[in-house]
Amino acid sequence: MLLIAVLLAIGQVASLQIFEYFEREPRAEATALQAVTVVNYTRASLIASQDNLRLALLSELTGKEGVRIYYADFMEEIEPLPADPFINMVAEKIRERLGVETIITVNHYGVQGLWVSFNIGQDDFWVVIPKLHVERRFPWQWLGWGALVLLLSLAGSYFIAARINRPLQLLMNAANRLRNGEPPEKLPEGSFAELREVNDTFNKMADSLAELDAERTLILAGVSHDIRTPLARLRLSVEMLPDEGCGNLKNGMVQDIADMDNIIHQFLDFVKGVEGEPTQMIDINTLLQAMHDRQLRAGRDLVVQLAPTYVVPIKPLAMQRLLDNLVGNAYAYGRGQVRVASKITAENIIISVFDNGPGIPETHVEKLLRPFERLDTARSNAGGSGLGLAIADRIAKLHHGKLELINRPEGGLEARLSLPIKN
């Protein structure tokens, strides 16, 4: 809107300047013709009068319509014309009619006006035309009409821009929801044909993506279910094997089956998503304390440092899954010492999970947040599908937050989750 207003103002000023430029010559012509007429009539009147009555005639003519006539002495100093294009154009046109020897000034003896010289024989005279007759008053009416046109143009531009911006804003919001993995609302058709086609195409694209995601979830859920059934039978068969002579082999097979079951579970978590869970106002310390209790029951001494109580809008089950993934990843790749700390800043609640593992190369920090990415050479060769951090990153973005992996100067890795206080 500001750009439109500036362009309209520039257009109005340019229009006035163009009008002034093309109107200058006709106005100068009319002013010069007025001055020439006054000079010619005055000169003719003085020539027709008797010499002894000329002084009385001068007195009689002076003051008529504001025009004054004086005897001239051209030995006196005459002020040059100012650098005004209009005044110089008037002077040029007057000299074209009265002769190039005509002297013209606009300020003489401190009297403002158009001073034009003429002579009768050996006598020289000045005709002084009032400044009011020479200069054009500022066209306030044009300024008023220009302001009215500008306001009407701005109002029309605002109306058109609002009609365009509102559907564009809806489209941008829907695209952001789609980018964050949330189902977007249907876009209205709109008033403009171009926007109607864009909205219709976007709605069809969103529907196609939703159908594709539902089909992918259904297929993976079916495959996972079908795989879990023989895995359960296989584990049952392994459990029934005698411990004598194959204890280590039996334990290894049970662990492999458990790892495969965990990988399938991660697949399902990744494809199912958490978008359908409602948002609730939850104290973040409650989730951290519950996570600590779960880890304690699992035999892990998790250190938790809590910030002051603060309630934020989150999806509790999704946030629990995120925290469990970060802590599980820290235990899997660290050396058994994991610490969770939270703090509150002006705009965010920051939850950090610290481990004392070997860390990761800086060039692979962003890569590990992608699905199926693993870096066994930098961390211990623990099993997994490479989806844990990807699931955590997806949940963080769903909460308009940010997940970062930061190598600690003293060694180990910090998984830092930043959640905005106001979503």
PDB file of N, CA and C in Angstrom, residues 37 99 149 228 285 358 409:
ATOM      1  N   THR A  37      -0.267  45.845 -25.024  1.00  0.00           N
ATOM      2  CA  THR A  37      -1.477  46.649 -25.255  1.00  0.00           C
ATOM      3  C   THR A  37      -1.460  47.897 -24.393  1.00  0.00           C
ATOM      4  N   GLY A  99      10.211  45.644 -29.771  1.00  0.00           N
ATOM      5  CA  GLY A  99      11.580  45.902 -30.207  1.00  0.00           C
ATOM      6  C   GLY A  99      12.580  45.407 -29.180  1.00  0.00           C
ATOM      7  N   VAL A 149      -8.390  13.330  -5.937  1.00  0.00           N
ATOM      8  CA  VAL A 149      -8.095  12.212  -6.842  1.00  0.00           C
ATOM      9  C   VAL A 149      -7.147  11.224  -6.174  1.00  0.00           C
ATOM     10  N   ARG A 228       5.030 -58.215  12.226  1.00  0.00           N
ATOM     11  CA  ARG A 228       5.055 -58.436  13.668  1.00  0.00           C
ATOM     12  C   ARG A 228       4.499 -59.817  14.058  1.00  0.00           C
ATOM     13  N   ASN A 285       7.242 -28.919  33.238  1.00  0.00           N
ATOM     14  CA  ASN A 285       7.939 -29.669  34.295  1.00  0.00           C
ATOM     15  C   ASN A 285       7.231 -30.991  34.595  1.00  0.00           C
ATOM     16  N   PRO A 358      30.799 -39.302  22.060  1.00  0.00           N
ATOM     17  CA  PRO A 358      31.877 -38.723  21.231  1.00  0.00           C
ATOM     18  C   PRO A 358      31.436 -37.527  20.397  1.00  0.00           C
ATOM     19  N   PRO A 409      31.701 -28.185  24.100  1.00  0.00           N
ATOM     20  CA  PRO A 409      33.165 -27.974  24.140  1.00  0.00           C
ATOM     21  C   PRO A 409      33.876 -28.991  25.025  1.00  0.00           C
TER      22      PRO A 409
END
